[in-house]
Amino acid sequence: MNDNQTELAQLTEQELDPAQLHRIHFNRAAQYIEGLKRGLIEFLKSPKRSIAVCFPVEMDDGSVRTFHGYRVVHNRVFGPGKGGVRYHPAVTREEVIAMASLMTWKCALLELPFGGAKGGVVCDPKSLSEAELRRITRRFITELGDFIGPYTDIPAPDLYTDEKTMAWIFDTYDILHPGHNNRPVVTGKPLDIGGSLGREEATGQGLLFATEHLLGKGIINGLQSVSGTRVVVQGFGNAGSVAAKRFHEAGALVVGISDSQGGIYSEDGINPAAALAFKEEHGTVVGMPDTMSKTNEELLSLNCDILIPAATGDQITADNADSVQARLVAEAANRPTTPAADQILANKGIVVLPDIVANAGGVTVSYYEWVQNNENERWDIDLVNFKMKQRMERAVDCVFDRWFALKEEAGENDEPVDLRTAAMAVAIDRVAYATLERGIWP
Ligand code: NAD
């Protein structure tokens, strides 16, 4: 019995925490890497550094509340930690560890000079005022102190954090470290304080580049391009709304959209720009004229070609994977599909373009922002998108080639090999090789 089977045999998926679920994805890929020493496997699976902080914040009504936050650096073999900060009530240390690990594999796949990191504060941003969010951010960053820095660990936006949050992070760090060019300490900043053109759209734009390139390889019969496909998007924030717009512009029909309050469907297609304007006015897409309301559960099982999960983790699970009707799941969100769901989708012949490739446009343009900050330069949007497209396509090529090779090697009775396993195998290989090349200290 291998590590995965032991872990799954002891607990059901609902009982496994996000870090354990991620280890199942890791183990699936690691079994295909020859000569990976057991001790090295343990190192690659474990977070290098995990910080938990607790701090009080004065609320607008004068009361005081205690908040808990985490920052994890999973691996620094290729460079400083890089990864988002999320504000959400469901943030846990285990979730942050799982997402920091994902960032390690993502940066390795995209050949970025960063390791993986992630952070989060347990809070409900929807119930907090802007001033309260600013005080939480400043105090969180102060608590992290010199554990973040332009060459040690570099935060970015994630769920329910945005360029405003990044501006507060920069400002706090800059006040604490006067006399230096501190712009590269955080990415996803507003343009006028060192943000990059194209960063806000990068995740959705990159998803389109990666999906187009994958479909162009003929991996799905009869689906050679995004143009003419029917698309459903779960989650309509930064990643989801930009993806919907870009896929619409590329000739797809967006038939379903959802946010945390529910979903909408239209057989004739939904204009993403109109949906965004409706959401800005009403706080949700639900109720948009000429659409039918759907629950989030119904949305995931709509008849479509491409399903884009762009919300939170663990959305496609053993309980609902069988009802997914899409032919391609393109993961804009981080870890939206559980390991058991992966197997169900693979057995149904549904291709999953995994998060570590699909949504890597965000961290890629974050890297470009960091480079521009270090050089005190501003690149134009065409240059940013040209460079990002090339890098995304190169990553898709590597994943596709590895998948093809693994598929050829597999026996008739073996489980089908999916793109996630291939992508993880490429990334683990690179990090393992670089670790040994640097030499185990001392
Ligand atoms: P965001 O806060 O801008 O948007 C989140 C959206 O998801 C909102 O529309 C919210 O209403 C919706 N949502 C929340 N829970 C939902 C649910 N249960 N069902 C349906 N919708 C739900 O966040 P974002 O930055 O767009 O991030 C979304 C996902 O993409 C996250 O998993 C994040 O880790 C991933 N991601 C984001 C980036 C980036 O650059 N922003 C990069 C890579 C990956």
Short mmCIF file of C-alpha atoms and ligand atoms in Angstrom, two decimals:
data_model
loop_
_atom_site.label_atom_id
_atom_site.label_comp_id
_atom_site.label_asym_id
_atom_site.label_seq_id
_atom_site.Cartn_x
_atom_site.Cartn_y
_atom_site.Cartn_z
CA MET A 1 0.00 0.00 0.00
CA ASN A 2 1.54 3.39 -0.95
CA ASP A 3 1.34 6.62 1.09
CA ASN A 4 -1.79 7.79 -0.71
CA GLN A 5 -3.69 4.57 -0.17
CA THR A 6 -2.75 4.56 3.52
CA GLU A 7 -3.91 8.15 3.95
CA LEU A 8 -7.16 7.61 2.04
CA ALA A 9 -7.86 4.27 3.69
CA GLN A 10 -7.71 5.79 7.14
CA LEU A 11 -9.86 8.84 6.51
CA THR A 12 -12.56 9.96 4.11
CA GLU A 13 -11.77 13.00 1.95
CA GLN A 14 -13.98 15.25 4.08
CA GLU A 15 -11.87 14.34 7.11
CA LEU A 16 -8.56 15.18 5.43
CA ASP A 17 -7.27 18.72 5.82
CA PRO A 18 -6.06 20.72 2.75
CA ALA A 19 -2.39 19.93 3.44
CA GLN A 20 -3.14 16.18 3.55
CA LEU A 21 -5.18 16.44 0.34
CA HIS A 22 -2.28 18.23 -1.32
CA ARG A 23 0.11 15.48 -0.21
CA ILE A 24 -2.05 12.98 -2.11
CA HIS A 25 -1.56 15.01 -5.31
CA PHE A 26 2.18 15.16 -4.49
CA ASN A 27 2.48 11.40 -3.88
CA ARG A 28 0.66 10.61 -7.12
CA ALA A 29 3.28 12.55 -9.07
CA ALA A 30 6.33 11.58 -6.98
CA GLN A 31 5.83 7.88 -7.78
CA TYR A 32 6.77 8.68 -11.40
CA ILE A 33 10.09 10.30 -10.47
CA GLU A 34 12.93 7.85 -10.46
CA GLY A 35 15.59 7.96 -7.77
CA LEU A 36 13.80 10.47 -5.51
CA LYS A 37 15.26 9.71 -2.07
CA ARG A 38 12.78 9.22 0.76
CA GLY A 39 14.38 11.95 2.92
CA LEU A 40 14.20 14.40 0.03
CA ILE A 41 10.53 13.55 -0.57
CA GLU A 42 9.79 14.41 3.06
CA PHE A 43 11.63 17.76 2.68
CA LEU A 44 9.75 18.62 -0.54
CA LYS A 45 6.40 17.85 1.10
CA SER A 46 7.05 19.90 4.23
CA PRO A 47 6.81 23.68 4.72
CA LYS A 48 10.19 25.29 5.36
CA ARG A 49 8.80 27.91 7.69
CA SER A 50 5.35 28.42 9.16
CA ILE A 51 4.45 31.48 11.21
CA ALA A 52 1.25 31.93 13.20
CA VAL A 53 0.47 35.36 14.62
CA CYS A 54 -2.28 36.69 16.83
CA PHE A 55 -3.01 40.37 17.26
CA PRO A 56 -5.68 42.77 18.59
CA VAL A 57 -7.38 45.36 16.38
CA GLU A 58 -9.60 48.22 17.47
CA MET A 59 -12.88 48.12 15.58
CA ASP A 60 -14.83 51.15 14.36
CA ASP A 61 -17.25 50.94 17.31
CA GLY A 62 -14.38 51.10 19.84
CA SER A 63 -14.46 47.39 20.68
CA VAL A 64 -11.30 45.26 20.38
CA ARG A 65 -11.13 41.98 18.43
CA THR A 66 -8.37 39.38 18.25
CA PHE A 67 -7.32 38.10 14.81
CA HIS A 68 -5.22 35.09 13.80
CA GLY A 69 -2.97 35.11 10.74
CA TYR A 70 -0.50 32.79 9.04
CA ARG A 71 2.42 33.11 6.65
CA VAL A 72 4.08 29.99 5.32
CA VAL A 73 7.18 29.66 3.12
CA HIS A 74 7.12 26.20 1.65
CA ASN A 75 10.39 26.15 -0.28
CA ARG A 76 13.15 28.62 -1.21
CA VAL A 77 15.36 26.53 -3.45
CA PHE A 78 14.73 28.77 -6.48
CA GLY A 79 14.52 32.09 -4.62
CA PRO A 80 12.45 34.11 -2.14
CA GLY A 81 8.99 32.93 -1.14
CA LYS A 82 6.19 34.26 -3.36
CA GLY A 83 2.46 33.96 -2.80
CA GLY A 84 -0.80 35.69 -2.02
CA VAL A 85 -2.47 36.78 1.17
CA ARG A 86 -6.13 35.86 1.61
CA TYR A 87 -8.74 37.19 4.00
CA HIS A 88 -11.45 34.60 4.62
CA PRO A 89 -13.26 33.03 7.60
CA ALA A 90 -12.16 29.53 6.48
CA VAL A 91 -8.40 30.28 6.48
CA THR A 92 -6.47 27.63 8.44
CA ARG A 93 -2.78 26.90 8.85
CA GLU A 94 -3.23 23.67 6.87
CA GLU A 95 -4.91 25.50 3.99
CA VAL A 96 -2.09 28.06 3.91
CA ILE A 97 0.50 25.24 3.89
CA ALA A 98 -1.28 23.53 0.99
CA MET A 99 -1.40 26.76 -1.02
CA ALA A 100 2.24 27.65 -0.24
CA SER A 101 3.22 24.21 -1.61
CA LEU A 102 1.18 24.87 -4.75
CA MET A 103 3.13 28.10 -5.21
CA THR A 104 6.42 26.18 -5.11
CA TRP A 105 5.28 23.89 -7.94
CA LYS A 106 3.75 26.80 -9.88
CA CYS A 107 6.93 28.91 -9.75
CA ALA A 108 9.06 25.89 -10.70
CA LEU A 109 6.81 25.09 -13.68
CA LEU A 110 6.87 28.67 -14.92
CA GLU A 111 10.65 28.87 -14.35
CA LEU A 112 10.33 31.85 -12.01
CA PRO A 113 13.17 32.60 -9.56
CA PHE A 114 10.89 32.19 -6.54
CA GLY A 115 9.90 29.58 -4.00
CA GLY A 116 6.37 29.04 -2.74
CA ALA A 117 4.68 31.01 0.02
CA LYS A 118 1.17 31.96 1.13
CA GLY A 119 -0.55 33.84 3.91
CA GLY A 120 -3.95 34.54 5.32
CA VAL A 121 -5.92 36.19 8.08
CA VAL A 122 -9.00 34.53 9.53
CA CYS A 123 -11.69 37.19 9.10
CA ASP A 124 -14.89 37.91 7.22
CA PRO A 125 -13.92 40.85 4.98
CA LYS A 126 -17.56 41.39 3.93
CA SER A 127 -18.46 42.39 7.48
CA LEU A 128 -15.46 44.71 7.97
CA SER A 129 -15.14 48.38 7.03
CA GLU A 130 -12.28 49.65 4.87
CA ALA A 131 -10.66 51.28 7.90
CA GLU A 132 -10.86 48.01 9.86
CA LEU A 133 -9.32 46.08 6.94
CA ARG A 134 -6.51 48.65 6.77
CA ARG A 135 -5.77 48.30 10.50
CA ILE A 136 -5.84 44.47 10.22
CA THR A 137 -3.43 44.63 7.26
CA ARG A 138 -0.98 47.03 8.91
CA ARG A 139 -0.93 45.05 12.15
CA PHE A 140 -0.57 41.69 10.34
CA ILE A 141 2.39 42.97 8.29
CA THR A 142 4.00 44.51 11.38
CA GLU A 143 3.65 41.17 13.22
CA LEU A 144 5.39 39.42 10.31
CA GLY A 145 8.24 41.94 10.60
CA ASP A 146 11.36 40.89 8.69
CA PHE A 147 9.90 37.52 7.77
CA ILE A 148 8.70 39.27 4.61
CA GLY A 149 11.01 41.33 2.39
CA PRO A 150 11.88 41.98 -1.29
CA TYR A 151 14.43 39.10 -1.28
CA THR A 152 12.98 36.82 1.40
CA ASP A 153 9.19 36.53 1.00
CA ILE A 154 6.98 38.63 -1.27
CA PRO A 155 3.17 38.76 -0.77
CA ALA A 156 0.52 39.36 -3.48
CA PRO A 157 -3.31 39.52 -3.74
CA ASP A 158 -5.55 36.48 -3.31
CA LEU A 159 -9.11 35.82 -2.22
CA TYR A 160 -10.73 39.04 -0.85
CA THR A 161 -7.50 41.07 -1.00
CA ASP A 162 -6.75 43.49 -3.81
CA GLU A 163 -4.46 46.31 -4.93
CA LYS A 164 -5.65 48.50 -2.06
CA THR A 165 -4.54 45.82 0.42
CA MET A 166 -1.20 45.56 -1.40
CA ALA A 167 -0.75 49.36 -1.16
CA TRP A 168 -1.22 49.14 2.64
CA ILE A 169 1.28 46.26 2.81
CA PHE A 170 3.85 48.28 0.84
CA ASP A 171 3.25 51.41 2.92
CA THR A 172 3.58 49.55 6.23
CA TYR A 173 6.79 47.79 5.18
CA ASP A 174 8.20 51.02 3.72
CA ILE A 175 7.57 52.95 6.95
CA LEU A 176 9.37 50.21 8.89
CA HIS A 177 12.33 50.12 6.44
CA PRO A 178 13.10 53.72 5.38
CA GLY A 179 15.91 54.51 2.96
CA HIS A 180 15.49 51.53 0.62
CA ASN A 181 13.67 50.82 -2.63
CA ASN A 182 10.95 48.76 -0.97
CA ARG A 183 8.63 48.48 -3.98
CA PRO A 184 9.58 44.85 -4.71
CA VAL A 185 8.36 43.74 -1.24
CA VAL A 186 4.83 43.15 -2.55
CA THR A 187 3.22 42.72 -5.98
CA GLY A 188 -0.27 43.49 -7.25
CA LYS A 189 0.15 47.13 -6.17
CA PRO A 190 -1.72 50.05 -7.76
CA LEU A 191 -0.01 51.32 -10.93
CA ASP A 192 1.13 54.66 -9.52
CA ILE A 193 3.12 53.05 -6.68
CA GLY A 194 4.89 50.46 -8.78
CA GLY A 195 2.20 48.06 -9.97
CA SER A 196 2.59 46.45 -13.39
CA LEU A 197 0.34 46.98 -16.36
CA GLY A 198 -1.57 43.74 -16.92
CA ARG A 199 -1.23 42.41 -13.33
CA GLU A 200 -4.93 42.79 -12.47
CA GLU A 201 -5.99 40.89 -15.59
CA ALA A 202 -3.05 38.43 -15.52
CA THR A 203 -4.76 35.40 -13.98
CA GLY A 204 -7.76 35.46 -16.33
CA GLN A 205 -5.64 36.44 -19.33
CA GLY A 206 -3.11 33.70 -18.58
CA LEU A 207 -5.92 31.16 -18.23
CA LEU A 208 -7.01 31.97 -21.77
CA PHE A 209 -3.44 31.67 -23.12
CA ALA A 210 -2.94 28.30 -21.43
CA THR A 211 -6.35 26.92 -22.44
CA GLU A 212 -5.97 27.99 -26.09
CA HIS A 213 -2.52 26.40 -26.25
CA LEU A 214 -3.67 23.15 -24.68
CA LEU A 215 -6.74 22.84 -26.93
CA GLY A 216 -4.54 23.56 -29.96
CA LYS A 217 -2.70 20.30 -29.21
CA GLY A 218 -5.87 18.33 -29.96
CA ILE A 219 -6.10 16.83 -26.46
CA ILE A 220 -9.93 16.95 -26.64
CA ASN A 221 -11.56 15.59 -29.79
CA GLY A 222 -13.46 18.26 -31.69
CA LEU A 223 -12.38 21.05 -29.31
CA GLN A 224 -9.43 22.79 -30.97
CA SER A 225 -10.03 26.31 -29.73
CA VAL A 226 -11.91 28.38 -27.14
CA SER A 227 -13.89 30.01 -29.95
CA GLY A 228 -17.40 28.56 -30.15
CA THR A 229 -17.23 26.79 -26.76
CA ARG A 230 -19.85 27.08 -24.03
CA VAL A 231 -18.25 28.22 -20.79
CA VAL A 232 -19.37 28.25 -17.14
CA VAL A 233 -17.49 30.31 -14.52
CA GLN A 234 -17.80 29.65 -10.78
CA GLY A 235 -16.70 32.75 -8.81
CA PHE A 236 -16.89 36.22 -10.29
CA GLY A 237 -14.10 38.14 -8.55
CA ASN A 238 -10.76 39.13 -10.04
CA ALA A 239 -9.82 35.78 -11.60
CA GLY A 240 -13.35 34.72 -12.65
CA SER A 241 -14.61 38.01 -14.08
CA VAL A 242 -11.47 38.63 -16.17
CA ALA A 243 -11.50 35.00 -17.39
CA ALA A 244 -15.16 35.38 -18.40
CA LYS A 245 -14.37 38.60 -20.30
CA ARG A 246 -11.32 37.17 -22.06
CA PHE A 247 -13.05 33.90 -23.04
CA HIS A 248 -16.05 35.94 -24.32
CA GLU A 249 -13.71 38.14 -26.40
CA ALA A 250 -12.06 34.97 -27.76
CA GLY A 251 -15.44 33.84 -29.15
CA ALA A 252 -16.77 31.64 -26.33
CA LEU A 253 -20.38 31.79 -25.10
CA VAL A 254 -20.43 32.29 -21.33
CA VAL A 255 -23.64 30.49 -20.32
CA GLY A 256 -23.24 30.40 -16.53
CA ILE A 257 -21.69 32.58 -13.83
CA SER A 258 -21.83 32.46 -10.02
CA ASP A 259 -20.62 34.27 -6.94
CA SER A 260 -20.90 33.48 -3.23
CA GLN A 261 -24.64 34.30 -3.29
CA GLY A 262 -25.60 31.96 -6.15
CA GLY A 263 -25.47 31.49 -9.89
CA ILE A 264 -27.13 32.58 -13.13
CA TYR A 265 -27.63 30.78 -16.44
CA SER A 266 -28.63 31.81 -19.94
CA GLU A 267 -28.77 29.47 -22.94
CA ASP A 268 -28.11 32.48 -25.23
CA GLY A 269 -25.04 33.59 -23.30
CA ILE A 270 -24.28 36.26 -20.68
CA ASN A 271 -22.25 39.36 -21.48
CA PRO A 272 -19.52 39.35 -18.76
CA ALA A 273 -19.14 43.15 -18.83
CA ALA A 274 -22.89 43.56 -18.24
CA ALA A 275 -22.76 40.93 -15.45
CA LEU A 276 -19.90 42.83 -13.80
CA ALA A 277 -21.82 46.13 -14.01
CA PHE A 278 -24.89 44.37 -12.50
CA LYS A 279 -22.74 42.89 -9.69
CA GLU A 280 -21.20 46.28 -8.93
CA GLU A 281 -24.68 47.78 -8.55
CA HIS A 282 -26.42 44.91 -6.71
CA GLY A 283 -23.54 43.15 -4.93
CA THR A 284 -24.23 39.86 -6.76
CA VAL A 285 -24.89 38.54 -10.26
CA VAL A 286 -28.05 36.82 -9.01
CA GLY A 287 -31.16 38.49 -10.42
CA MET A 288 -29.51 39.77 -13.61
CA PRO A 289 -32.25 40.30 -16.25
CA ASP A 290 -32.79 37.57 -18.87
CA THR A 291 -31.03 34.90 -16.79
CA MET A 292 -32.27 31.93 -14.74
CA SER A 293 -31.09 31.52 -11.15
CA LYS A 294 -29.04 28.44 -10.32
CA THR A 295 -27.50 27.21 -7.11
CA ASN A 296 -23.71 26.86 -7.06
CA GLU A 297 -24.15 23.09 -7.00
CA GLU A 298 -26.36 23.22 -10.15
CA LEU A 299 -23.87 25.55 -11.83
CA LEU A 300 -21.04 23.02 -11.58
CA SER A 301 -23.12 20.38 -13.36
CA LEU A 302 -24.36 22.56 -16.24
CA ASN A 303 -23.95 21.23 -19.75
CA CYS A 304 -20.93 23.11 -21.16
CA ASP A 305 -17.55 22.58 -22.83
CA ILE A 306 -15.33 24.41 -20.35
CA LEU A 307 -15.92 24.76 -16.61
CA ILE A 308 -13.81 27.41 -14.89
CA PRO A 309 -13.76 27.12 -11.09
CA ALA A 310 -12.58 30.57 -9.93
CA ALA A 311 -13.71 30.72 -6.29
CA THR A 312 -12.47 28.74 -3.28
CA GLY A 313 -10.86 25.31 -2.81
CA ASP A 314 -12.51 21.86 -2.66
CA GLN A 315 -15.45 22.73 -4.93
CA ILE A 316 -15.33 19.66 -7.18
CA THR A 317 -15.32 16.68 -4.84
CA ALA A 318 -16.16 12.98 -4.73
CA ASP A 319 -19.78 14.02 -4.07
CA ASN A 320 -20.35 16.08 -7.22
CA ALA A 321 -17.58 15.18 -9.73
CA ASP A 322 -19.77 12.59 -11.38
CA SER A 323 -22.33 15.26 -12.31
CA VAL A 324 -19.77 17.50 -14.07
CA GLN A 325 -20.66 17.60 -17.77
CA ALA A 326 -17.86 19.86 -19.05
CA ARG A 327 -15.17 18.39 -21.29
CA LEU A 328 -12.43 20.58 -19.83
CA VAL A 329 -12.06 21.95 -16.30
CA ALA A 330 -9.70 24.95 -16.41
CA GLU A 331 -8.73 25.76 -12.82
CA ALA A 332 -8.51 29.51 -12.21
CA ALA A 333 -8.93 28.89 -8.47
CA ASN A 334 -6.28 27.24 -6.34
CA ARG A 335 -7.00 23.60 -5.43
CA PRO A 336 -10.68 23.56 -6.52
CA THR A 337 -10.61 19.80 -7.32
CA THR A 338 -9.97 17.13 -4.68
CA PRO A 339 -7.83 14.04 -5.42
CA ALA A 340 -10.86 11.71 -5.47
CA ALA A 341 -12.66 14.08 -7.86
CA ASP A 342 -9.59 14.09 -10.11
CA GLN A 343 -9.89 10.32 -10.48
CA ILE A 344 -13.63 10.47 -11.19
CA LEU A 345 -13.13 13.18 -13.84
CA ALA A 346 -10.23 11.27 -15.45
CA ASN A 347 -12.33 8.10 -15.63
CA LYS A 348 -15.10 10.10 -17.32
CA GLY A 349 -12.55 11.39 -19.87
CA ILE A 350 -12.82 14.98 -18.59
CA VAL A 351 -9.50 16.82 -18.92
CA VAL A 352 -8.40 19.06 -16.03
CA LEU A 353 -5.96 21.89 -16.77
CA PRO A 354 -4.53 22.11 -13.24
CA ASP A 355 -4.21 25.26 -11.15
CA ILE A 356 -0.40 25.24 -11.09
CA VAL A 357 -0.41 25.87 -14.85
CA ALA A 358 -3.86 27.33 -15.48
CA ASN A 359 -3.76 30.25 -13.03
CA ALA A 360 -0.01 30.89 -13.16
CA GLY A 361 -0.47 34.10 -15.19
CA GLY A 362 -0.95 35.94 -11.87
CA VAL A 363 2.39 34.99 -10.35
CA THR A 364 4.13 35.38 -13.72
CA VAL A 365 3.11 39.03 -14.03
CA SER A 366 3.84 39.46 -10.31
CA TYR A 367 7.38 38.41 -11.20
CA TYR A 368 7.44 40.99 -14.01
CA GLU A 369 6.25 43.62 -11.51
CA TRP A 370 9.10 42.64 -9.15
CA VAL A 371 11.63 42.91 -12.01
CA GLN A 372 10.28 46.32 -13.04
CA ASN A 373 10.41 47.51 -9.40
CA ASN A 374 14.02 46.39 -9.08
CA GLU A 375 14.92 48.20 -12.30
CA ASN A 376 12.68 51.23 -11.64
CA GLU A 377 11.17 50.65 -15.08
CA ARG A 378 7.64 50.43 -16.55
CA TRP A 379 6.96 47.92 -19.34
CA ASP A 380 4.06 48.47 -21.73
CA ILE A 381 1.11 46.09 -21.74
CA ASP A 382 2.02 44.40 -25.02
CA LEU A 383 5.44 43.47 -23.68
CA VAL A 384 3.94 42.10 -20.43
CA ASN A 385 1.37 39.98 -22.29
CA PHE A 386 3.85 38.83 -24.94
CA LYS A 387 6.29 37.60 -22.28
CA MET A 388 3.52 36.02 -20.20
CA LYS A 389 2.03 34.19 -23.21
CA GLN A 390 5.42 32.73 -24.15
CA ARG A 391 6.06 31.54 -20.60
CA MET A 392 2.57 30.06 -20.17
CA GLU A 393 2.82 28.22 -23.47
CA ARG A 394 6.24 26.83 -22.59
CA ALA A 395 4.82 25.50 -19.31
CA VAL A 396 1.85 23.91 -21.13
CA ASP A 397 4.28 22.29 -23.60
CA CYS A 398 6.36 20.75 -20.77
CA VAL A 399 3.25 19.45 -18.99
CA PHE A 400 1.75 18.04 -22.18
CA ASP A 401 4.99 16.29 -23.18
CA ARG A 402 5.40 14.74 -19.71
CA TRP A 403 1.72 13.66 -19.71
CA PHE A 404 2.14 12.05 -23.13
CA ALA A 405 5.29 10.19 -22.00
CA LEU A 406 3.63 8.96 -18.78
CA LYS A 407 0.56 7.84 -20.74
CA GLU A 408 2.74 5.87 -23.15
CA GLU A 409 4.55 4.17 -20.24
CA ALA A 410 1.36 3.26 -18.34
CA GLY A 411 0.05 -0.28 -18.49
CA GLU A 412 -3.47 -1.14 -19.66
CA ASN A 413 -4.75 -1.67 -16.11
CA ASP A 414 -3.19 1.47 -14.63
CA GLU A 415 -5.31 4.46 -13.54
CA PRO A 416 -5.37 7.13 -16.29
CA VAL A 417 -2.58 9.68 -15.79
CA ASP A 418 -3.92 13.24 -15.62
CA LEU A 419 -2.32 16.60 -16.45
CA ARG A 420 -2.03 17.51 -12.75
CA THR A 421 0.15 14.49 -12.09
CA ALA A 422 2.30 15.36 -15.11
CA ALA A 423 2.57 19.04 -14.09
CA MET A 424 3.51 18.12 -10.51
CA ALA A 425 6.06 15.59 -11.79
CA VAL A 426 7.78 18.26 -13.93
CA ALA A 427 7.83 20.72 -11.03
CA ILE A 428 8.96 18.24 -8.35
CA ASP A 429 11.70 17.02 -10.66
CA ARG A 430 12.99 20.58 -11.11
CA VAL A 431 12.95 21.46 -7.40
CA ALA A 432 14.51 18.11 -6.41
CA TYR A 433 17.25 18.46 -9.02
CA ALA A 434 18.04 22.06 -7.98
CA THR A 435 18.12 21.05 -4.30
CA LEU A 436 20.74 18.39 -5.00
CA GLU A 437 22.62 20.67 -7.40
CA ARG A 438 22.94 23.32 -4.68
CA GLY A 439 24.13 20.58 -2.33
CA ILE A 440 22.52 19.58 0.96
CA TRP A 441 23.86 21.94 3.63
CA PRO A 442 26.38 21.53 5.21
P1 NAD B 1 -11.82 37.52 -5.36
O1 NAD B 1 -11.96 37.78 -3.90
O2 NAD B 1 -11.55 38.66 -6.26
O3 NAD B 1 -13.13 36.77 -5.91
C1 NAD B 1 -13.68 35.62 -5.34
C2 NAD B 1 -15.04 35.37 -5.98
O4 NAD B 1 -15.50 34.08 -5.62
C3 NAD B 1 -16.12 36.36 -5.56
O5 NAD B 1 -16.92 36.67 -6.68
C4 NAD B 1 -16.96 35.56 -4.56
O6 NAD B 1 -18.30 36.00 -4.50
C5 NAD B 1 -16.86 34.18 -5.18
N1 NAD B 1 -17.12 33.08 -4.27
C6 NAD B 1 -16.68 32.88 -3.01
N2 NAD B 1 -17.14 31.70 -2.54
C7 NAD B 1 -17.90 31.16 -3.54
C8 NAD B 1 -18.63 29.95 -3.68
N3 NAD B 1 -18.68 29.05 -2.69
N4 NAD B 1 -19.26 29.72 -4.86
C9 NAD B 1 -19.19 30.60 -5.88
N5 NAD B 1 -18.51 31.75 -5.80
C10 NAD B 1 -17.87 32.03 -4.65
O7 NAD B 1 -10.69 36.39 -5.45
P2 NAD B 1 -9.74 36.07 -6.70
O8 NAD B 1 -8.49 36.82 -6.54
O9 NAD B 1 -10.52 36.16 -7.95
O10 NAD B 1 -9.38 34.55 -6.38
C11 NAD B 1 -10.27 33.51 -6.74
C12 NAD B 1 -9.51 32.21 -6.79
O11 NAD B 1 -8.46 32.34 -7.76
C13 NAD B 1 -8.83 31.82 -5.48
O12 NAD B 1 -8.85 30.41 -5.36
C14 NAD B 1 -7.42 32.30 -5.68
O13 NAD B 1 -6.50 31.57 -4.87
C15 NAD B 1 -7.23 32.02 -7.15
N6 NAD B 1 -6.15 32.80 -7.76
C16 NAD B 1 -6.22 34.15 -7.83
C17 NAD B 1 -5.18 34.86 -8.41
C18 NAD B 1 -5.20 36.36 -8.55
O14 NAD B 1 -4.29 36.90 -9.17
N7 NAD B 1 -6.20 37.05 -8.05
C19 NAD B 1 -4.07 34.17 -8.94
C20 NAD B 1 -4.04 32.79 -8.88
C21 NAD B 1 -5.10 32.11 -8.29
#
